[in-house]
Coordinates of C-alpha atoms and ligand atoms in Angstrom, one line a residue:
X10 CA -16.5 8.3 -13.4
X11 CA -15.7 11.1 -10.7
X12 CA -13.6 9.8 -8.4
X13 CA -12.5 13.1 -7.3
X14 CA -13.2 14.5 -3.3
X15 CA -13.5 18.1 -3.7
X16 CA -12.0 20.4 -0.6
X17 CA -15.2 21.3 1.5
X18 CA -13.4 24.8 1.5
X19 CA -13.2 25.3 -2.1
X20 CA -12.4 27.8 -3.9
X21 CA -9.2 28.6 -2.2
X22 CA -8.3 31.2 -3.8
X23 CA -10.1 34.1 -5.8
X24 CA -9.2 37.4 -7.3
X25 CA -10.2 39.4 -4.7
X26 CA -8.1 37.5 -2.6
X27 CA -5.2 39.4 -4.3
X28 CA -4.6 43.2 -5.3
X29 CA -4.3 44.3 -8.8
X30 CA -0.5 44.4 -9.5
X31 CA -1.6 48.0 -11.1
X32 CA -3.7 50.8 -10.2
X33 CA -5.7 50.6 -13.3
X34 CA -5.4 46.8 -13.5
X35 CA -8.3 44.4 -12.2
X36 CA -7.5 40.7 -11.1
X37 CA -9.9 38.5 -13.4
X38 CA -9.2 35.5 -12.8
X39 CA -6.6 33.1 -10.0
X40 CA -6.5 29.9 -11.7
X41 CA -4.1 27.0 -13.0
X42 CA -1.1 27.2 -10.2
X43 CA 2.3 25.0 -10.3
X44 CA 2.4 23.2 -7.4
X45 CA 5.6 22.1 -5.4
X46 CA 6.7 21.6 -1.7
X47 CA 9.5 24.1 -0.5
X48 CA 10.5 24.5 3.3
X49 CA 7.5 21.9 4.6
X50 CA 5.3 23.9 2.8
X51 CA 3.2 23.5 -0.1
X52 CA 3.4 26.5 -2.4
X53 CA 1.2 27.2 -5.4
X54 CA 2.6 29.3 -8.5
X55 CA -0.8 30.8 -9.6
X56 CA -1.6 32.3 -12.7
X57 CA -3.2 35.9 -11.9
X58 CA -5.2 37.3 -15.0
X59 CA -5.4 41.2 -14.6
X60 CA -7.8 43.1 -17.5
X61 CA -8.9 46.6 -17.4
X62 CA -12.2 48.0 -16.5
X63 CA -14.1 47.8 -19.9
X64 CA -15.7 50.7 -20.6
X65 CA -18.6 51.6 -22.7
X66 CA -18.0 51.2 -26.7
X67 CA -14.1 50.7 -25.8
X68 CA -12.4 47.5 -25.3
X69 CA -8.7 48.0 -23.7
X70 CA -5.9 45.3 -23.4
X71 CA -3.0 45.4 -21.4
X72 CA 0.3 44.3 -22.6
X73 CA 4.0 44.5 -21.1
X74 CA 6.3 45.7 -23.4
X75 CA 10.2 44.5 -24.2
X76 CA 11.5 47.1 -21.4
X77 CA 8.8 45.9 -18.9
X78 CA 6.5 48.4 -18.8
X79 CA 2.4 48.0 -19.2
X80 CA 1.0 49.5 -21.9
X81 CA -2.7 49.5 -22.5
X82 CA -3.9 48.8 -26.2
X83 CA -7.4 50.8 -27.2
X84 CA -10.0 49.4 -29.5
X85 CA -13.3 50.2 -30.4
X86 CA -16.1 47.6 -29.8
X87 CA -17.8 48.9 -33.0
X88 CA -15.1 48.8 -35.4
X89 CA -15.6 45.9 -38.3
X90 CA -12.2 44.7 -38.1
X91 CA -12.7 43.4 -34.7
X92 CA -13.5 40.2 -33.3
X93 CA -14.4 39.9 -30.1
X94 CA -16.5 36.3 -29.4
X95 CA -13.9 34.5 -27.1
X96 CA -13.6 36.5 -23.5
X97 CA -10.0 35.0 -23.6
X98 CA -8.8 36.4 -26.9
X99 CA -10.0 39.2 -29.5
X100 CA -8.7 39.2 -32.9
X101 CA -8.2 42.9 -34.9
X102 CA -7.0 43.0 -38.4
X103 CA -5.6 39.2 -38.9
X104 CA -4.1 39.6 -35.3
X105 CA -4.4 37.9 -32.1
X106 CA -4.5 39.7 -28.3
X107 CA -5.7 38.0 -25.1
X108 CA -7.9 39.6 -22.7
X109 CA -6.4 39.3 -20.2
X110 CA -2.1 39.6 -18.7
X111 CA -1.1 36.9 -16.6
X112 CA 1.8 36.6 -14.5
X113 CA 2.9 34.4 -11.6
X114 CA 2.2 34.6 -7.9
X115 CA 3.4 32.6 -5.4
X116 CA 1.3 31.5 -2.3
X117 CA 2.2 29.6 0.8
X118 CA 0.2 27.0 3.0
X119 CA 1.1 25.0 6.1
X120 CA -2.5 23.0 5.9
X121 CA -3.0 23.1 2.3
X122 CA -5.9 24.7 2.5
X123 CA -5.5 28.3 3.7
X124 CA -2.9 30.1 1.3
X125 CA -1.3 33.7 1.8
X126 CA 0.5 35.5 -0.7
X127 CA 4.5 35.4 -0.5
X128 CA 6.2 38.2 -2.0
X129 CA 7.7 36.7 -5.1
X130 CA 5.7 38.0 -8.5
X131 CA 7.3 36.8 -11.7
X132 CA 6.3 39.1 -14.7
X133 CA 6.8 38.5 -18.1
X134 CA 9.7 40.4 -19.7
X135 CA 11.3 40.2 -23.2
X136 CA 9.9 40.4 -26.1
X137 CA 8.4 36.3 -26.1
X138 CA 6.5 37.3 -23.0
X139 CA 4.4 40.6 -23.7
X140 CA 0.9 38.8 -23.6
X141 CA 2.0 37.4 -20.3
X142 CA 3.1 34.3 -18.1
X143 CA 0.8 31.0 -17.6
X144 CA 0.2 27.6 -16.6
X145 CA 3.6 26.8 -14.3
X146 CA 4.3 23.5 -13.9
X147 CA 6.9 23.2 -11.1
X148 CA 9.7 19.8 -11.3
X149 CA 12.0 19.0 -8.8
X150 CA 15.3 17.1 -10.0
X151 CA 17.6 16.8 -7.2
X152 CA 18.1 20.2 -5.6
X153 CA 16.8 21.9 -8.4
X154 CA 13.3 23.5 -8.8
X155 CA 11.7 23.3 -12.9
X156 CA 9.5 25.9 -14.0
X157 CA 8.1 25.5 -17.3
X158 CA 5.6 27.9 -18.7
X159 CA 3.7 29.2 -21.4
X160 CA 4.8 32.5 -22.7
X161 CA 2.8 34.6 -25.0
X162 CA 3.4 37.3 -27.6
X163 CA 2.9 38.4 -31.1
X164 CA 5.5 35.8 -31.9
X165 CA 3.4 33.1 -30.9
X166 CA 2.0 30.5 -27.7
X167 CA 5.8 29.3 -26.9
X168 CA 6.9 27.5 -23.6
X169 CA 10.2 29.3 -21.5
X170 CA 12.0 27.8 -18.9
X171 CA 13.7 29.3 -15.6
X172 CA 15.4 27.2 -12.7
X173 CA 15.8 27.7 -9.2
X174 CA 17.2 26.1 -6.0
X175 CA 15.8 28.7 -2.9
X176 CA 12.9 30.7 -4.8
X177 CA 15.0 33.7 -4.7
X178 CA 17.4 33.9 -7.5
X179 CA 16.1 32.7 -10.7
X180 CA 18.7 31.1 -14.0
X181 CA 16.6 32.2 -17.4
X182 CA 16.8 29.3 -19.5
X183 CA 15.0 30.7 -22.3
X184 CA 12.5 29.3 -24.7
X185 CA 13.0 25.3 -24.9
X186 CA 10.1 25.4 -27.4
X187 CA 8.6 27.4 -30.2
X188 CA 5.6 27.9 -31.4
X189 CA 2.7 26.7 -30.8
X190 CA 3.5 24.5 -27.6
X191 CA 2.4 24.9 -24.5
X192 CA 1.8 21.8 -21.4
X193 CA 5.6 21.1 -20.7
X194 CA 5.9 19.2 -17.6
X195 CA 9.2 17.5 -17.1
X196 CA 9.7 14.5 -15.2
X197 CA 11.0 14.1 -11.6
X198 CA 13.6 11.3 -12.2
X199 CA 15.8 11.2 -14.9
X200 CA 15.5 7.7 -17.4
X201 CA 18.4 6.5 -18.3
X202 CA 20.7 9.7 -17.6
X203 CA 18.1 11.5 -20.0
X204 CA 15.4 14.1 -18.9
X205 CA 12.2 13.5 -20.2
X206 CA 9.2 16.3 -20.9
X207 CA 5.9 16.2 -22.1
X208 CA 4.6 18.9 -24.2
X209 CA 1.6 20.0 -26.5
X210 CA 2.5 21.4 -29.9
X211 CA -0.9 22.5 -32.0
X212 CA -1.3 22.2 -35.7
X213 CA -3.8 24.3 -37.8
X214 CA -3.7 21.8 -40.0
X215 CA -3.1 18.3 -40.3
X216 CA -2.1 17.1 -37.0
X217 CA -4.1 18.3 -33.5
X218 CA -3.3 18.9 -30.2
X219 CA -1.7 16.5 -28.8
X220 CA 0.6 15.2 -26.1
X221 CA 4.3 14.4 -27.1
X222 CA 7.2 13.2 -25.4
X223 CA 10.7 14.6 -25.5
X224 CA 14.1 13.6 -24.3
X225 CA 16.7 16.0 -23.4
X226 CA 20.0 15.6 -21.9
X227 CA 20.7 19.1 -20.2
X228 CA 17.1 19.8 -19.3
X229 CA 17.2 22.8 -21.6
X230 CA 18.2 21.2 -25.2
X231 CA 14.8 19.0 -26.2
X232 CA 14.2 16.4 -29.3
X233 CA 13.9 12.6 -29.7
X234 CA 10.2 14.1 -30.2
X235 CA 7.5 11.3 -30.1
X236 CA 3.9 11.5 -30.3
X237 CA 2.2 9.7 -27.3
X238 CA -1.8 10.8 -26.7
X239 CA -4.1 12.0 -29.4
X240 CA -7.6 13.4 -28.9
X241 CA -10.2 10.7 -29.5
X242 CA -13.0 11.7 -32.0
X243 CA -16.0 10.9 -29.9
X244 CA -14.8 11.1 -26.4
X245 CA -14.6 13.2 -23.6
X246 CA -11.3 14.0 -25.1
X247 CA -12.6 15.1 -28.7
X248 CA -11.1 18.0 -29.3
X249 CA -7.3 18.7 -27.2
X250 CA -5.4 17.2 -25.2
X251 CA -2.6 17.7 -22.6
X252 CA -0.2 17.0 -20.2
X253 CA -0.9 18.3 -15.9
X254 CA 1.9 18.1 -13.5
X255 CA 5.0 16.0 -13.9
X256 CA 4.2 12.0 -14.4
X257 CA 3.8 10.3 -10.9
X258 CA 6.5 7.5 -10.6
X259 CA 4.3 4.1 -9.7
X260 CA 5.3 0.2 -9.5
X261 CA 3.2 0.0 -12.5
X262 CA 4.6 3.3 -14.3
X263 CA 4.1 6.9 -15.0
X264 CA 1.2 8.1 -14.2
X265 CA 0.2 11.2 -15.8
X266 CA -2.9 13.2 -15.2
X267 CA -4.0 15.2 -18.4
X268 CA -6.9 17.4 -19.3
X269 CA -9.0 17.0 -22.4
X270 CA -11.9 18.8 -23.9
X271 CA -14.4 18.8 -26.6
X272 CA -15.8 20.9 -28.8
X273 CA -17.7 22.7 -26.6
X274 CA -14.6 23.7 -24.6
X275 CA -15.5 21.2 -21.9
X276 CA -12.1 20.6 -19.8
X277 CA -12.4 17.2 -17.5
X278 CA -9.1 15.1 -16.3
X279 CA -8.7 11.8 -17.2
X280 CA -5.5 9.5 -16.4
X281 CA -2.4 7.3 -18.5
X282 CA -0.3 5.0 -17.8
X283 CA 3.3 5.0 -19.5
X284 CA 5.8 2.5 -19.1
X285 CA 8.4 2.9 -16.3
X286 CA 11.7 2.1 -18.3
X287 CA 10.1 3.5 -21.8
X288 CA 8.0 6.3 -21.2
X289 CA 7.2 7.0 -25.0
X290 CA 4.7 3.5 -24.7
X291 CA 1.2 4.1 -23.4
X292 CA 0.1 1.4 -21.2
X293 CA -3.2 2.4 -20.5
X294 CA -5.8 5.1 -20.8
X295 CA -8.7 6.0 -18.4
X296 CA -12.1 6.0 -21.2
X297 CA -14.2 8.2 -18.7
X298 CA -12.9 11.3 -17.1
X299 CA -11.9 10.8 -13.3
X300 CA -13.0 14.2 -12.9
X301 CA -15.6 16.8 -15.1
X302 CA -16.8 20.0 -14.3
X303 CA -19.9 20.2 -11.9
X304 CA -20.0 22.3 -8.8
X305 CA -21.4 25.5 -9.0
X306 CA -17.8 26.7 -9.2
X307 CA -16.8 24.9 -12.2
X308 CA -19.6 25.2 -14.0
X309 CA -19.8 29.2 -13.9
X310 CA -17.0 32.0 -13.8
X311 CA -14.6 33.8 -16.8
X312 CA -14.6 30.8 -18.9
X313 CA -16.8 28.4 -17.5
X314 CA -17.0 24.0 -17.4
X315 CA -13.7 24.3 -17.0
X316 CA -11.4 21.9 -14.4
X317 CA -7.5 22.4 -15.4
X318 CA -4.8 21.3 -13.5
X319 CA -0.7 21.2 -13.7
X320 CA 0.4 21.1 -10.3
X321 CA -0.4 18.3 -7.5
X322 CA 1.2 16.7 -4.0
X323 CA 1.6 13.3 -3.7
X324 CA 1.2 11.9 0.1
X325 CA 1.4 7.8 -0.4
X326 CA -1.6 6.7 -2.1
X327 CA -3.0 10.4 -1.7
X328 CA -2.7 12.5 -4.9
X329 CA -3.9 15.9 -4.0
X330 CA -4.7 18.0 -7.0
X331 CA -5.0 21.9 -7.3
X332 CA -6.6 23.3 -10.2
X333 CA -8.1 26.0 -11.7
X334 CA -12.1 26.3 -11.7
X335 CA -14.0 27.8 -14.9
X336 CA -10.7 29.6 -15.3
X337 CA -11.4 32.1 -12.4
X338 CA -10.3 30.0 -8.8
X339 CA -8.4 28.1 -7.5
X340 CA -9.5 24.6 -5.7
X341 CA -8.3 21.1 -4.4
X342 CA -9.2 17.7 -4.7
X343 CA -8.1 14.3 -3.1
X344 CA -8.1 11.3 -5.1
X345 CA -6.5 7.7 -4.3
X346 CA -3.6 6.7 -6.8
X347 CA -5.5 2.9 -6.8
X348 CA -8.6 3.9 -7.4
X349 CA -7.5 6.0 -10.9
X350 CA -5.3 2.9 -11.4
X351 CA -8.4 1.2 -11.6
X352 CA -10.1 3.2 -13.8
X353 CA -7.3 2.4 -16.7
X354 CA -7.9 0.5 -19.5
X355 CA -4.8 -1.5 -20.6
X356 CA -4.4 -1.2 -24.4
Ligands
MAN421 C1 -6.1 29.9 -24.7 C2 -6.5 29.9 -23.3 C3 -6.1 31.1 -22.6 C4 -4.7 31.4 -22.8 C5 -4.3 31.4 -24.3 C6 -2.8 31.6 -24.5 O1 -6.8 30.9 -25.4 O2 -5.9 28.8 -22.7 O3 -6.4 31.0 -21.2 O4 -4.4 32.7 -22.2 O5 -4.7 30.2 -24.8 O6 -2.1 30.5 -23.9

């Protein structure tokens, strides 16, 4: 059931809230921001997707090369060895592209409601990072801020750490895992001296996309890898699954908001409950969604039916979600921490 309360003022944020980062760059889409509070503020680490202008038989596609710099790849609509029938990735001669170049913008709010852009821009540099920067999730440990992301190149969909303590000078961790992964959020408190992460490694073959666990005991060296929620043939859930924001620490446990979607590429949040001393055991599992695309907003944009969130404020029993809408804006919605509780089925 949708237990969500969606902002009266959504969407927050759009792409023509924000200048292209390049003159002959176009913002596409604002979507799927980190979420943390910094200074009594909340901040969101949004996702910008910049294309270029498509025009006529040509299809272009930006890319940032090893030393930084754009580069915009050429092909012809017409030519056989193109595929083109995803608007987030084209294939051409066995090889993948995305659309779109993503990188990160930060955003600042004192309400929650009404962001403006800060200065910081993180771009993608190196040669892991050339199809871009996405999907931050932000963890706090102490005085120390997390951010795990999805980085994308010819190499592969691999997830990159960097760390921070005043949003000004960044530590590059480096890749924590390869290919293909992406979802990492770590958790807020350490268990037993040992960090924990969830993450979403995908198998062509046997295997699926599902959410596993990891225990680390730096933050930046990962294994002890278990395998903790699997899509449900049938289900909401059907086809992929993975990890939002960092688990919520609860009397009864971690509570972790995921996405999941079916074959038809419908993404909906739904909820689990792992234990408090043993993450790596699933309490419980919400059967329904407690969220699924239906506003206007949701329903229609770059890549629409589409809610996706990794980045949320907790405020007592007020969890506060931002997400990204049919993978073009940006929006909020309150929920109570009981009443998903309620919604959990105990296995
Ligand atoms: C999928 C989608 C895209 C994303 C790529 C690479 O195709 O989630 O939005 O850019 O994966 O991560």
């Amino acid at each position: 059931m949708d237990i969500s309360t969606r902002f009266k003022e959504n969407p927050l944020l759009s792409p023509a809230d924000l200048p292209p980062s390049a003159p002959n760059l176009q913002v596409r889409c604002l979507l799927n921001p980190g979420v943390f509070l910094f200074q009594d503020k909340v901040h969101l680490l949004v996702r910008v997707a910049e294309g270029v202008q498509f025009a006529g038989e040509k299809l272009f596609i930006p890319i940032r090369m090893e030393n930084g710099i754009m580069q915009v790849l050429t092909f012809d609509r017409n030519d056989p060895e193109l595929r083109a029938n995803d608007v987030r990735v084209i294939n051409y001669k066995g090889l993948d592209y995305l659309t779109t170049l993503s990188y990160l913008k930060l955003f600042s709010s004192n309400d929650g409601i009404i962001f403006k852009p800060e200065t910081l821009s993180l771009h993608g540099t190196g040669r892991y990072e050339q199809f871009g920067i996405e999907d931050c999730r932000v963890s706090l440990l102490n005085d120390t801020y997390y951010l795990s992301y999805t980085a994308v190149s010819d190499n592969g969909v691999t997830v990159a750490l960097k760390t921070t303590k005043n949003w000004q000078h960044f530590e590059e961790r480096g890749l924590i895992f390869p290919p293909h992964n992406k979802d990492v959020a770590i958790f807020e408190t350490r268990i037993d001296g040992k960090f924990y992460a969830l993450h979403r490694p995908s198998s062509k073959e046997i295997g699926g996309h599902y959410i596993w666990l990891a225990e680390s005991p730096d933050g930046y060296y990962w294994g002890q890898h278990q395998c903790l929620l699997k899509s449900r043939p049938g289900y909401w859930d059907a086809a992929r699954v993975g990890a939002g924001a960092a688990p919520i620490k609860t009397e009864q446990g971690w509570l972790l908001i995921y996405h999941g979607a079916d074959y038809q590429h419908r993404y909906c949040l739904g909820a689990a409950l792992l234990a408090l001393d043993a993450p790596w055991r699933v309490l419980a599992r919400t059967e329904e969604p407690i969220m699924e695309p239906t506003a206007t907003y949701e329903l229609n944009g770059f890549f629409g039916s589409v809610i996706f969130s990794n980045g949320h404020v907790v405020r007592g029993d007020q969890l506060t979600i931002y997400y990204g809408a049919a993978d073009e804006v940006i929006c909020g919605a309150n929920f109570s921490i009981t009443q998903i509780m309620a919604q959990l089925t105990f296995l």
